[in-house]
Amino acid sequence: MRRQVGVGVATLALFAAILSLAHSAGAQPAAPAQPIAFSHQIHAGQYKINCQYCHADARRSEYAGLPSVSRCMGCHKITAADRPEIQKLAAFFNEKKPIPWVRVFKVPEYVHFPHKPHVRAEVTCQTCHGPVETMAVVGATTGQNLTNDLLNLLGLARSSTPLTMGWCVECHTTMNATKQTKAPLECVVCHH
Amino acid sequence: MRRDDAHQPTYADVNRDVIGTLWTPSPAYFGWMSIVGLILTAGILAWTWQIYIGMGAAGKRTPQNWAMYITSFVFWIGIGHAGTLISAILYLFRARWRTSIYRGAEAMTVFAVMTAGLFPLIHAGRMWFAYWLLPYPNQRYLWPNFRSPLVWDVFAISTYLTISVVFFSVGLLPDIAAIRDASTGWKRKIYGVLALGWEGTDRQWRHYRRAYGLLAALATPLVLSVHSVVSWDFAMALVPGWHSTLFAPFFVDGAIFSGFAMVLVLIIPMRPLFNLYAYITNRHLDAIAKLILVTSLVLTYFYVCEAFTAWYSGDHFERASLFWKATRNYAWAFWLQYFCNSLVPLVLFSRRARIHPPTLYVVSILVLIGMWFERFNIIVPGLGHDFYPYTWGIYYPTLTDTLIVIGSFAWFFILFLGFIKVMPSVSIVEVKETLPHPLKDPHH
Amino acid sequence: MKRRDFFKIVGASTAAAMTGCARSPEQILPLVIPPDNLVPGVASWFSSVCRECPAGCGVVARNREGRIVKLEGNPDHPVNRGTLCIRGQAGLQGLYNPDRVRGPLRRDASGAPKPVAWEEAEKFLAERLAALIKDKQGRRIAVLTQLESGSLGRLMDAWGGALGARRRVAYEPFNYEAVRAASRVVFGRDAIPDYAFEDANVVLSFGADFLETWLSPVAHARGFARMHALAHGRAGTSIHVEPRLSMTAANADEWIRNTPGTERLLAVALLKVILDEGLQAPGVDLAALRGAIGAPDVGAIARQSGVPAETIKRVARALAKAKPGLAVGGGVAVTGIDAVDVQVAIHLLNYATGNVGRTVRFGPDSAFGKASSYADVLALTESMRRGEIEVLLVVHANPVFTLPATTAFADALKKVPLVVSFANQPDETSEHAHLILPDLHPLESWGDFSPREGVVGLMQPTMAPVFGSRAVGDVLIAVGRQALRSAEGKGPLRWATFQDYLKEQWRGIAREVAPGTPFDQFWEEALRRGGVWRGVPTVPVKAQPVAMASKRTATEDGAQGPTLLTYPSLRFYDGRGANKPWLQEAPDSMTQVAWDSWAEIPAERARTLQVRQGDLVRIASPHGAIELPAYISESLHPDAVAIPIGQGHTRYGRYAKDRGANPLALLPQAPTPGGLAFLSVRLTLTKTGGRRPLAIPQATANQDERELAQHVGLTAARELELRGAVPEKASHPSMYPDLKYPEYRWGMTIDVDSCIGCQACVIACKAENNVPVVGKEQVAYGRDMHWLRIERWQEGPPHHPDTLFLPMLCQHCEVAPCEPVCPVFASYHTQEGLNAQVYNRCVGTRYCNNNCPYHVRRFNWWDYGSPASSSYAFPDPLPLQLNPDVTVRQLGVMEKCTMCIQRIIGGKDRARDEGRKVTDGDILTACQQTCPTQAIVFGNLKDPSSRASRVSRSPRGYHVLDELGTRPAITYLKKVTRDHGKT
């Protein structure tokens, strides 16, 4: 009798562990604290400013690029200049200091992700970065994690987390199959 | 000295003698354990250092991208063959003389495979990613390359290890029960759990026999397959001296050869140490020595074939490679191999030598050395003089890889020494089977 | 310097991941105000001039995120036409050298250099100068520079003039003044002519290492390759006379090994044969020639020089009948006491065979003619010793290292109260400086350089300075004005900056070259193009009656023992390359020694001395002694001992430290009419008993019947070419279906006939692909990381071998042995025919490299890429050079040639922008791009009309180790050998 109880407890604990793993994998990502409380929701959502207005290098470079401080000030010299966050911005500009933004989306060093061909192929920014226009604070759970692999093993796999290799490959394969694109599937296109 | 043939032990003798090996280790045993433990610690430290600083710590280079680690890997896999051969094949052929040595040989098999299994890890430049060789669903959507002999190795060795361990454990069950019955206190509890409720009922024996037979049948082909697969690590490659259809039988034979030598190395000292003269008899030594002699002759035949094909092929690369091995920097290792593997075992033609433990012991040690160098000669000098003269070169071992290789012996022996103190190193049950039944014995 | 600081400096707007993946939050620093044309992630190119030697090749520098990551030749530049040599490729390691002087230093009373502020340092110097000027002691100021044939030289002259200083000494250790002196004697023209190798049919070189360092090696290599290549059934011939088998000699169709110092005799004998047999060109002044050479005895010369009389006759006939031929001579190694006479004889040879004006052109004279003579340098040294110099400014010259020790330049320096060095790398001379004012690196500077008449290369800052250096021109203007107490815009040094001065100079050039064009437009165009160049007409010259002082011998009279043959190193030139780890790690082409210096000792002598390779030998001359490890040579003339110049630095940074000895210590200081006589002493050798094994990655020069580097006779090659026959390629049956290449199949051809073994590609590859430098011990132990190596194979008699250079890199086999054995698909075949290696997938079983018959895969035995590792290969600021498009490999992974996959991706991306397919020229691999002889062609083999496809169908094509059935994507073209001199 005692033995059966033990087995039951162990099973329950295992189940709970799996549930909590599954939960943590799907949980809202922690967003890093940024030096200025910039809101994509206001800029991209409310005012519908085109992503590439600020991230202007995306169409011509590997990097999407961040707007220069002077570009921010182009609008904010007048717009909302009295708000405390904008005054922070103005302070950076006046001191000729770059704003130390904290990186949110990051792939490992051995991955070369170029924005340009994706913009050329008319992939929307949201495809990879999520509905940024709805986010006041941007955060993301990206990259590989063991949880997902374990869930995979147990047959509980959700689709891969964003910015993992499987997730990239999935999109490339789907696009090639459905839209006759020529998205490369060679390893060395990204890993070189 | 007790002479085995003189006295027929009884069931009680068996119980007493065998179980007697388990209790109260002698100071000498502790002494050996600490020496082996120290060497093992040095090996572990060396491996840690190698992981920390990089593979450069081991003396490998271009062109010897493989060296002593793979040599030792193949060597240990080879050692791991005799056990299964003795217990499974001889069991199926009902070779009765196997009973008193098969337990030791099986333990040797399991531990040798465990030792061998370490080497691919030690050898990998990024051992922390070695699990990528396993096929499991992952976020990268990648499988291992099933064309690669190294992936075959993963399957071959893990299968072999699994079957060996299961076979070994099943064989142990009745003996564990016997120890359980002979012990008291916490030991009794532990052996009780391990005995899995063995009561020795007829029904249990019936199932046990069937399972044991099946496992033996399962293990038998593995003896041939595992080392064949390991030999394909070489045979599937392009390197002169490697790319040969000879390799599979060549390796299997060498494995049995070295495996039996290792069996002798282990059981010869066990006899006086545990007073097992009654169970490990001269008949056993003689049989093993004969096997060593036969496998040595077969091996010599393969050596001749190898040299003959290299010469007769007319292939410049093969010829140059063989000539270089035989005459240049590594010639000593080359000729040492022939001496140990082809010449030394010839003394076993003499029956006196076959039952003379010191001679057997020396021959076995030389055979082990010879077999280690056989693998070394395939790998290091073989790579040292391959297709491309620009990169020809000489490999020098470093302290790190030497310590790791020596440490692997310590790892093997520490496992074995530990085993003989917790498990019966001679099968109680099967030895009893070979004895006359007590009911038929008027003295009992 | 940390990466973040750097980004602050250059202000790129996103952080390119350079090393590792840090766990701590990564910051992205956007620019405050973005520059106009800089897009992070997109390279911009700036043209400049390579200043690694005075050849003045044009370069373009690839700027990524504000830092230069690669140098390439400027395709428009007339000197190098887009290619660069090994030293040019390594120029970046001068820019990012970890030992660079980081700011001005002043030596305090204790002799230790202390950092000072620029203002303070300039003020200090200006006050000292002002005091001298006030006392009318301007003559006590001396300026010692390297050859500056552009505006900086003119500015320094103007500066010296304004302060009343001595005439500037433009010191070049190798200034070929014997050629100049001979031109004066023979043609009455004080100049070093331009040599048109490509127009010659026969090139006869007397020890001129024109493929290595002589005058303009990149231009010569291109000319030589064109001259020598088999095209339309015709191929030029090259004959080289030298006691040592130099790289140039190894490339010659006939190498004539003469007794050291007999070049003059041979040239005279050739003249004699030509005149006797009436082979001279029409209209030659016979009487003058006869008078010049006198009546030499060809038989006696043959005996003296060890060159058979038949050979002399044959060479004379070949040269005379070439129409035009070209005779060149006087590499540093054969510059003896009679150097001027050698050059006179060579000039006369050219004159007699009608080459002057055709292949020897006065007019576009070389800048070397403007260097000061050795005697001038000695005179300055003497003045210093006598205490006549109060202030000495040393600008990019290292005389303490490059002058013979017997000149005691270092001692003379000690007599100068204020030595100011403008060196931006610490060197032996700046060690003696009281004030070090580090100049900018040429890639950070404004400037110009004219390598020859008619060509002016323009330099511009290709990036912001790495450290707190200042341009020497700016400092001189500022200091000069302070000393003269004149305001900006007034006085003799009125310019605000050197840039202003430069622009003013270029206004003059603009008026001359493009009178109609507005200056701004001209300037922009010149910056973009990299300078201005125009054709300079050949000036007709006439031979004057000369008498050779023919009694003079090459070496010091009466001396015994083997002759010292010391020659400039292909990799280090006069020693200035020795602080660049790339150059140290590239093996010497002929000996394959890396990271060290050596004395090449003839085998016979070594046997007598009982010296083995790597044994330390004491080498003594009447003027000094050094110790070097022995390199045993079968081919070196038994009466010579050869030692390369360039190693033996004591204060030239970490990479040059403890690398052998400086052979210049063995030379006499006495000047000769031809300058410093490099070939003038005889040596005594003693075995010391010590050992210093050399790092030689090539195990053997013997191919052991493997036919890796193949050749075909000229006659056969001609026939094949005429027939256009494609050789019967062995077909290797396979059970697998043939591979399909949907779009492209990348491949390469390498012409073994064109490869001169210069190793430029090796360094280009290292620079492009972030290949780490591993050090001497690792190279010696077969753990070098070169993705591309130049193998030197020798055939024939050991004392007179035929040399074949074979560039070996990943062959990108169609049936690659490395691919099936990889357990994790880290090595796999792409759909474009590349054999790919995925570093981050590699677990490091190294099975692939065992199975690669070419052994071109490189394993990361140590952690070269991580700053925390003791093997870190990129000490600051070297990481700034890393190509952001290429991963820095981690510990324990295999790597190898990718055929510059990042360039392929880039090329395809550009083509896709334009909606077309990639064609020839869109993608150049780094090795192909820099190859001075264009031996390498990369392209799409799927397109039968691509250049790579066409060349790969050449009848000379073959695959290395073809019999293994690996089907490489690289086709080699057999070397075309001549029977010249073989009978």
PDB file of N, CA and C in Angstrom, chain C residues 561-609:
ATOM      1  N   GLY C 561      87.089  31.750 -46.851  1.00  0.00           N
ATOM      2  CA  GLY C 561      85.841  31.211 -46.323  1.00  0.00           C
ATOM      3  C   GLY C 561      84.676  31.482 -47.260  1.00  0.00           C
ATOM      4  N   PRO C 562      83.519  30.973 -46.914  1.00  0.00           N
ATOM      5  CA  PRO C 562      82.357  31.165 -47.771  1.00  0.00           C
ATOM      6  C   PRO C 562      81.890  32.619 -47.777  1.00  0.00           C
ATOM      7  N   THR C 563      81.307  33.007 -48.881  1.00  0.00           N
ATOM      8  CA  THR C 563      80.833  34.379 -49.010  1.00  0.00           C
ATOM      9  C   THR C 563      79.472  34.511 -48.356  1.00  0.00           C
ATOM     10  N   LEU C 564      79.275  35.628 -47.666  1.00  0.00           N
ATOM     11  CA  LEU C 564      77.966  35.902 -47.079  1.00  0.00           C
ATOM     12  C   LEU C 564      77.026  36.415 -48.164  1.00  0.00           C
ATOM     13  N   LEU C 565      75.892  35.737 -48.275  1.00  0.00           N
ATOM     14  CA  LEU C 565      74.888  36.139 -49.242  1.00  0.00           C
ATOM     15  C   LEU C 565      73.674  36.544 -48.426  1.00  0.00           C
ATOM     16  N   THR C 566      73.563  37.816 -48.152  1.00  0.00           N
ATOM     17  CA  THR C 566      72.433  38.228 -47.326  1.00  0.00           C
ATOM     18  C   THR C 566      71.440  38.967 -48.203  1.00  0.00           C
ATOM     19  N   TYR C 567      70.205  38.595 -48.066  1.00  0.00           N
ATOM     20  CA  TYR C 567      69.209  39.062 -49.034  1.00  0.00           C
ATOM     21  C   TYR C 567      67.948  39.505 -48.317  1.00  0.00           C
ATOM     22  N   PRO C 568      67.237  40.479 -48.912  1.00  0.00           N
ATOM     23  CA  PRO C 568      66.012  40.947 -48.282  1.00  0.00           C
ATOM     24  C   PRO C 568      64.970  39.844 -48.267  1.00  0.00           C
ATOM     25  N   SER C 569      64.227  39.783 -47.196  1.00  0.00           N
ATOM     26  CA  SER C 569      63.239  38.737 -47.077  1.00  0.00           C
ATOM     27  C   SER C 569      61.964  39.129 -47.807  1.00  0.00           C
ATOM     28  N   LEU C 570      61.397  38.150 -48.469  1.00  0.00           N
ATOM     29  CA  LEU C 570      60.124  38.360 -49.154  1.00  0.00           C
ATOM     30  C   LEU C 570      59.059  38.815 -48.171  1.00  0.00           C
ATOM     31  N   ARG C 571      59.175  38.336 -46.954  1.00  0.00           N
ATOM     32  CA  ARG C 571      58.119  38.617 -45.988  1.00  0.00           C
ATOM     33  C   ARG C 571      58.393  39.868 -45.160  1.00  0.00           C
ATOM     34  N   PHE C 572      59.678  40.110 -44.854  1.00  0.00           N
ATOM     35  CA  PHE C 572      59.947  41.210 -43.922  1.00  0.00           C
ATOM     36  C   PHE C 572      60.624  42.401 -44.585  1.00  0.00           C
ATOM     37  N   TYR C 573      60.978  42.282 -45.863  1.00  0.00           N
ATOM     38  CA  TYR C 573      61.697  43.330 -46.596  1.00  0.00           C
ATOM     39  C   TYR C 573      62.973  43.656 -45.842  1.00  0.00           C
ATOM     40  N   ASP C 574      63.115  44.884 -45.334  1.00  0.00           N
ATOM     41  CA  ASP C 574      64.341  45.206 -44.606  1.00  0.00           C
ATOM     42  C   ASP C 574      64.194  44.932 -43.117  1.00  0.00           C
ATOM     43  N   GLY C 575      63.113  44.263 -42.742  1.00  0.00           N
ATOM     44  CA  GLY C 575      62.882  43.992 -41.324  1.00  0.00           C
ATOM     45  C   GLY C 575      61.617  44.646 -40.830  1.00  0.00           C
ATOM     46  N   ARG C 576      61.027  45.533 -41.643  1.00  0.00           N
ATOM     47  CA  ARG C 576      59.873  46.270 -41.152  1.00  0.00           C
ATOM     48  C   ARG C 576      58.623  45.396 -41.059  1.00  0.00           C
ATOM     49  N   GLY C 577      58.651  44.223 -41.699  1.00  0.00           N
ATOM     50  CA  GLY C 577      57.476  43.358 -41.606  1.00  0.00           C
ATOM     51  C   GLY C 577      57.520  42.411 -40.420  1.00  0.00           C
ATOM     52  N   ALA C 578      58.639  42.414 -39.703  1.00  0.00           N
ATOM     53  CA  ALA C 578      58.842  41.359 -38.711  1.00  0.00           C
ATOM     54  C   ALA C 578      57.898  41.442 -37.518  1.00  0.00           C
ATOM     55  N   ASN C 579      57.244  42.590 -37.345  1.00  0.00           N
ATOM     56  CA  ASN C 579      56.341  42.681 -36.188  1.00  0.00           C
ATOM     57  C   ASN C 579      54.921  42.270 -36.541  1.00  0.00           C
ATOM     58  N   LYS C 580      54.738  41.736 -37.741  1.00  0.00           N
ATOM     59  CA  LYS C 580      53.392  41.345 -38.149  1.00  0.00           C
ATOM     60  C   LYS C 580      53.263  39.823 -38.067  1.00  0.00           C
ATOM     61  N   PRO C 581      52.439  39.350 -37.156  1.00  0.00           N
ATOM     62  CA  PRO C 581      52.362  37.900 -36.943  1.00  0.00           C
ATOM     63  C   PRO C 581      51.978  37.116 -38.196  1.00  0.00           C
ATOM     64  N   TRP C 582      51.158  37.690 -39.052  1.00  0.00           N
ATOM     65  CA  TRP C 582      50.810  36.977 -40.296  1.00  0.00           C
ATOM     66  C   TRP C 582      52.062  36.647 -41.091  1.00  0.00           C
ATOM     67  N   LEU C 583      52.955  37.657 -41.179  1.00  0.00           N
ATOM     68  CA  LEU C 583      54.158  37.457 -41.991  1.00  0.00           C
ATOM     69  C   LEU C 583      55.094  36.460 -41.321  1.00  0.00           C
ATOM     70  N   GLN C 584      55.150  36.512 -39.997  1.00  0.00           N
ATOM     71  CA  GLN C 584      55.998  35.556 -39.299  1.00  0.00           C
ATOM     72  C   GLN C 584      55.499  34.140 -39.520  1.00  0.00           C
ATOM     73  N   GLU C 585      54.179  33.996 -39.543  1.00  0.00           N
ATOM     74  CA  GLU C 585      53.631  32.649 -39.608  1.00  0.00           C
ATOM     75  C   GLU C 585      53.597  32.091 -41.033  1.00  0.00           C
ATOM     76  N   ALA C 586      53.605  32.971 -42.031  1.00  0.00           N
ATOM     77  CA  ALA C 586      53.649  32.470 -43.405  1.00  0.00           C
ATOM     78  C   ALA C 586      55.021  31.859 -43.633  1.00  0.00           C
ATOM     79  N   PRO C 587      55.088  30.603 -44.076  1.00  0.00           N
ATOM     80  CA  PRO C 587      56.418  30.018 -44.260  1.00  0.00           C
ATOM     81  C   PRO C 587      57.148  30.690 -45.422  1.00  0.00           C
ATOM     82  N   ASP C 588      58.447  30.793 -45.285  1.00  0.00           N
ATOM     83  CA  ASP C 588      59.265  31.299 -46.380  1.00  0.00           C
ATOM     84  C   ASP C 588      59.060  30.383 -47.587  1.00  0.00           C
ATOM     85  N   SER C 589      58.901  30.978 -48.766  1.00  0.00           N
ATOM     86  CA  SER C 589      58.523  30.165 -49.923  1.00  0.00           C
ATOM     87  C   SER C 589      59.534  29.071 -50.224  1.00  0.00           C
ATOM     88  N   MET C 590      60.817  29.387 -50.128  1.00  0.00           N
ATOM     89  CA  MET C 590      61.812  28.412 -50.554  1.00  0.00           C
ATOM     90  C   MET C 590      62.183  27.419 -49.459  1.00  0.00           C
ATOM     91  N   THR C 591      62.388  27.910 -48.246  1.00  0.00           N
ATOM     92  CA  THR C 591      62.810  26.985 -47.189  1.00  0.00           C
ATOM     93  C   THR C 591      61.625  26.441 -46.410  1.00  0.00           C
ATOM     94  N   GLN C 592      60.469  27.090 -46.537  1.00  0.00           N
ATOM     95  CA  GLN C 592      59.263  26.736 -45.776  1.00  0.00           C
ATOM     96  C   GLN C 592      59.454  26.919 -44.277  1.00  0.00           C
ATOM     97  N   VAL C 593      60.392  27.767 -43.893  1.00  0.00           N
ATOM     98  CA  VAL C 593      60.587  28.030 -42.470  1.00  0.00           C
ATOM     99  C   VAL C 593      59.647  29.150 -42.045  1.00  0.00           C
ATOM    100  N   ALA C 594      58.960  28.957 -40.924  1.00  0.00           N
ATOM    101  CA  ALA C 594      58.108  29.999 -40.376  1.00  0.00           C
ATOM    102  C   ALA C 594      58.684  30.479 -39.053  1.00  0.00           C
ATOM    103  N   TRP C 595      58.396  31.721 -38.734  1.00  0.00           N
ATOM    104  CA  TRP C 595      58.667  32.288 -37.413  1.00  0.00           C
ATOM    105  C   TRP C 595      60.138  32.387 -37.038  1.00  0.00           C
ATOM    106  N   ASP C 596      61.057  32.185 -37.919  1.00  0.00           N
ATOM    107  CA  ASP C 596      62.421  32.185 -37.432  1.00  0.00           C
ATOM    108  C   ASP C 596      63.368  32.711 -38.495  1.00  0.00           C
ATOM    109  N   SER C 597      64.614  32.796 -38.145  1.00  0.00           N
ATOM    110  CA  SER C 597      65.638  33.128 -39.110  1.00  0.00           C
ATOM    111  C   SER C 597      66.637  31.985 -39.131  1.00  0.00           C
ATOM    112  N   TRP C 598      67.416  31.931 -40.176  1.00  0.00           N
ATOM    113  CA  TRP C 598      68.294  30.784 -40.320  1.00  0.00           C
ATOM    114  C   TRP C 598      69.486  31.164 -41.180  1.00  0.00           C
ATOM    115  N   ALA C 599      70.501  30.340 -41.118  1.00  0.00           N
ATOM    116  CA  ALA C 599      71.627  30.476 -42.036  1.00  0.00           C
ATOM    117  C   ALA C 599      71.575  29.279 -42.963  1.00  0.00           C
ATOM    118  N   GLU C 600      71.466  29.568 -44.256  1.00  0.00           N
ATOM    119  CA  GLU C 600      71.383  28.485 -45.230  1.00  0.00           C
ATOM    120  C   GLU C 600      72.811  28.041 -45.534  1.00  0.00           C
ATOM    121  N   ILE C 601      73.097  26.813 -45.181  1.00  0.00           N
ATOM    122  CA  ILE C 601      74.472  26.326 -45.298  1.00  0.00           C
ATOM    123  C   ILE C 601      74.509  25.204 -46.327  1.00  0.00           C
ATOM    124  N   PRO C 602      75.428  25.282 -47.281  1.00  0.00           N
ATOM    125  CA  PRO C 602      75.498  24.220 -48.284  1.00  0.00           C
ATOM    126  C   PRO C 602      75.744  22.866 -47.616  1.00  0.00           C
ATOM    127  N   ALA C 603      75.135  21.843 -48.178  1.00  0.00           N
ATOM    128  CA  ALA C 603      75.172  20.524 -47.542  1.00  0.00           C
ATOM    129  C   ALA C 603      76.596  20.043 -47.296  1.00  0.00           C
ATOM    130  N   GLU C 604      77.463  20.280 -48.288  1.00  0.00           N
ATOM    131  CA  GLU C 604      78.850  19.800 -48.139  1.00  0.00           C
ATOM    132  C   GLU C 604      79.525  20.426 -46.931  1.00  0.00           C
ATOM    133  N   ARG C 605      79.352  21.730 -46.831  1.00  0.00           N
ATOM    134  CA  ARG C 605      79.986  22.434 -45.726  1.00  0.00           C
ATOM    135  C   ARG C 605      79.399  21.966 -44.396  1.00  0.00           C
ATOM    136  N   ALA C 606      78.090  21.747 -44.413  1.00  0.00           N
ATOM    137  CA  ALA C 606      77.435  21.282 -43.185  1.00  0.00           C
ATOM    138  C   ALA C 606      77.993  19.943 -42.761  1.00  0.00           C
ATOM    139  N   ARG C 607      78.252  19.085 -43.752  1.00  0.00           N
ATOM    140  CA  ARG C 607      78.819  17.777 -43.431  1.00  0.00           C
ATOM    141  C   ARG C 607      80.197  17.937 -42.802  1.00  0.00           C
ATOM    142  N   THR C 608      81.004  18.833 -43.401  1.00  0.00           N
ATOM    143  CA  THR C 608      82.334  19.065 -42.849  1.00  0.00           C
ATOM    144  C   THR C 608      82.235  19.574 -41.419  1.00  0.00           C
ATOM    145  N   LEU C 609      81.288  20.485 -41.192  1.00  0.00           N
ATOM    146  CA  LEU C 609      81.138  21.064 -39.858  1.00  0.00           C
ATOM    147  C   LEU C 609      80.388  20.135 -38.904  1.00  0.00           C
TER     148      LEU C 609
END
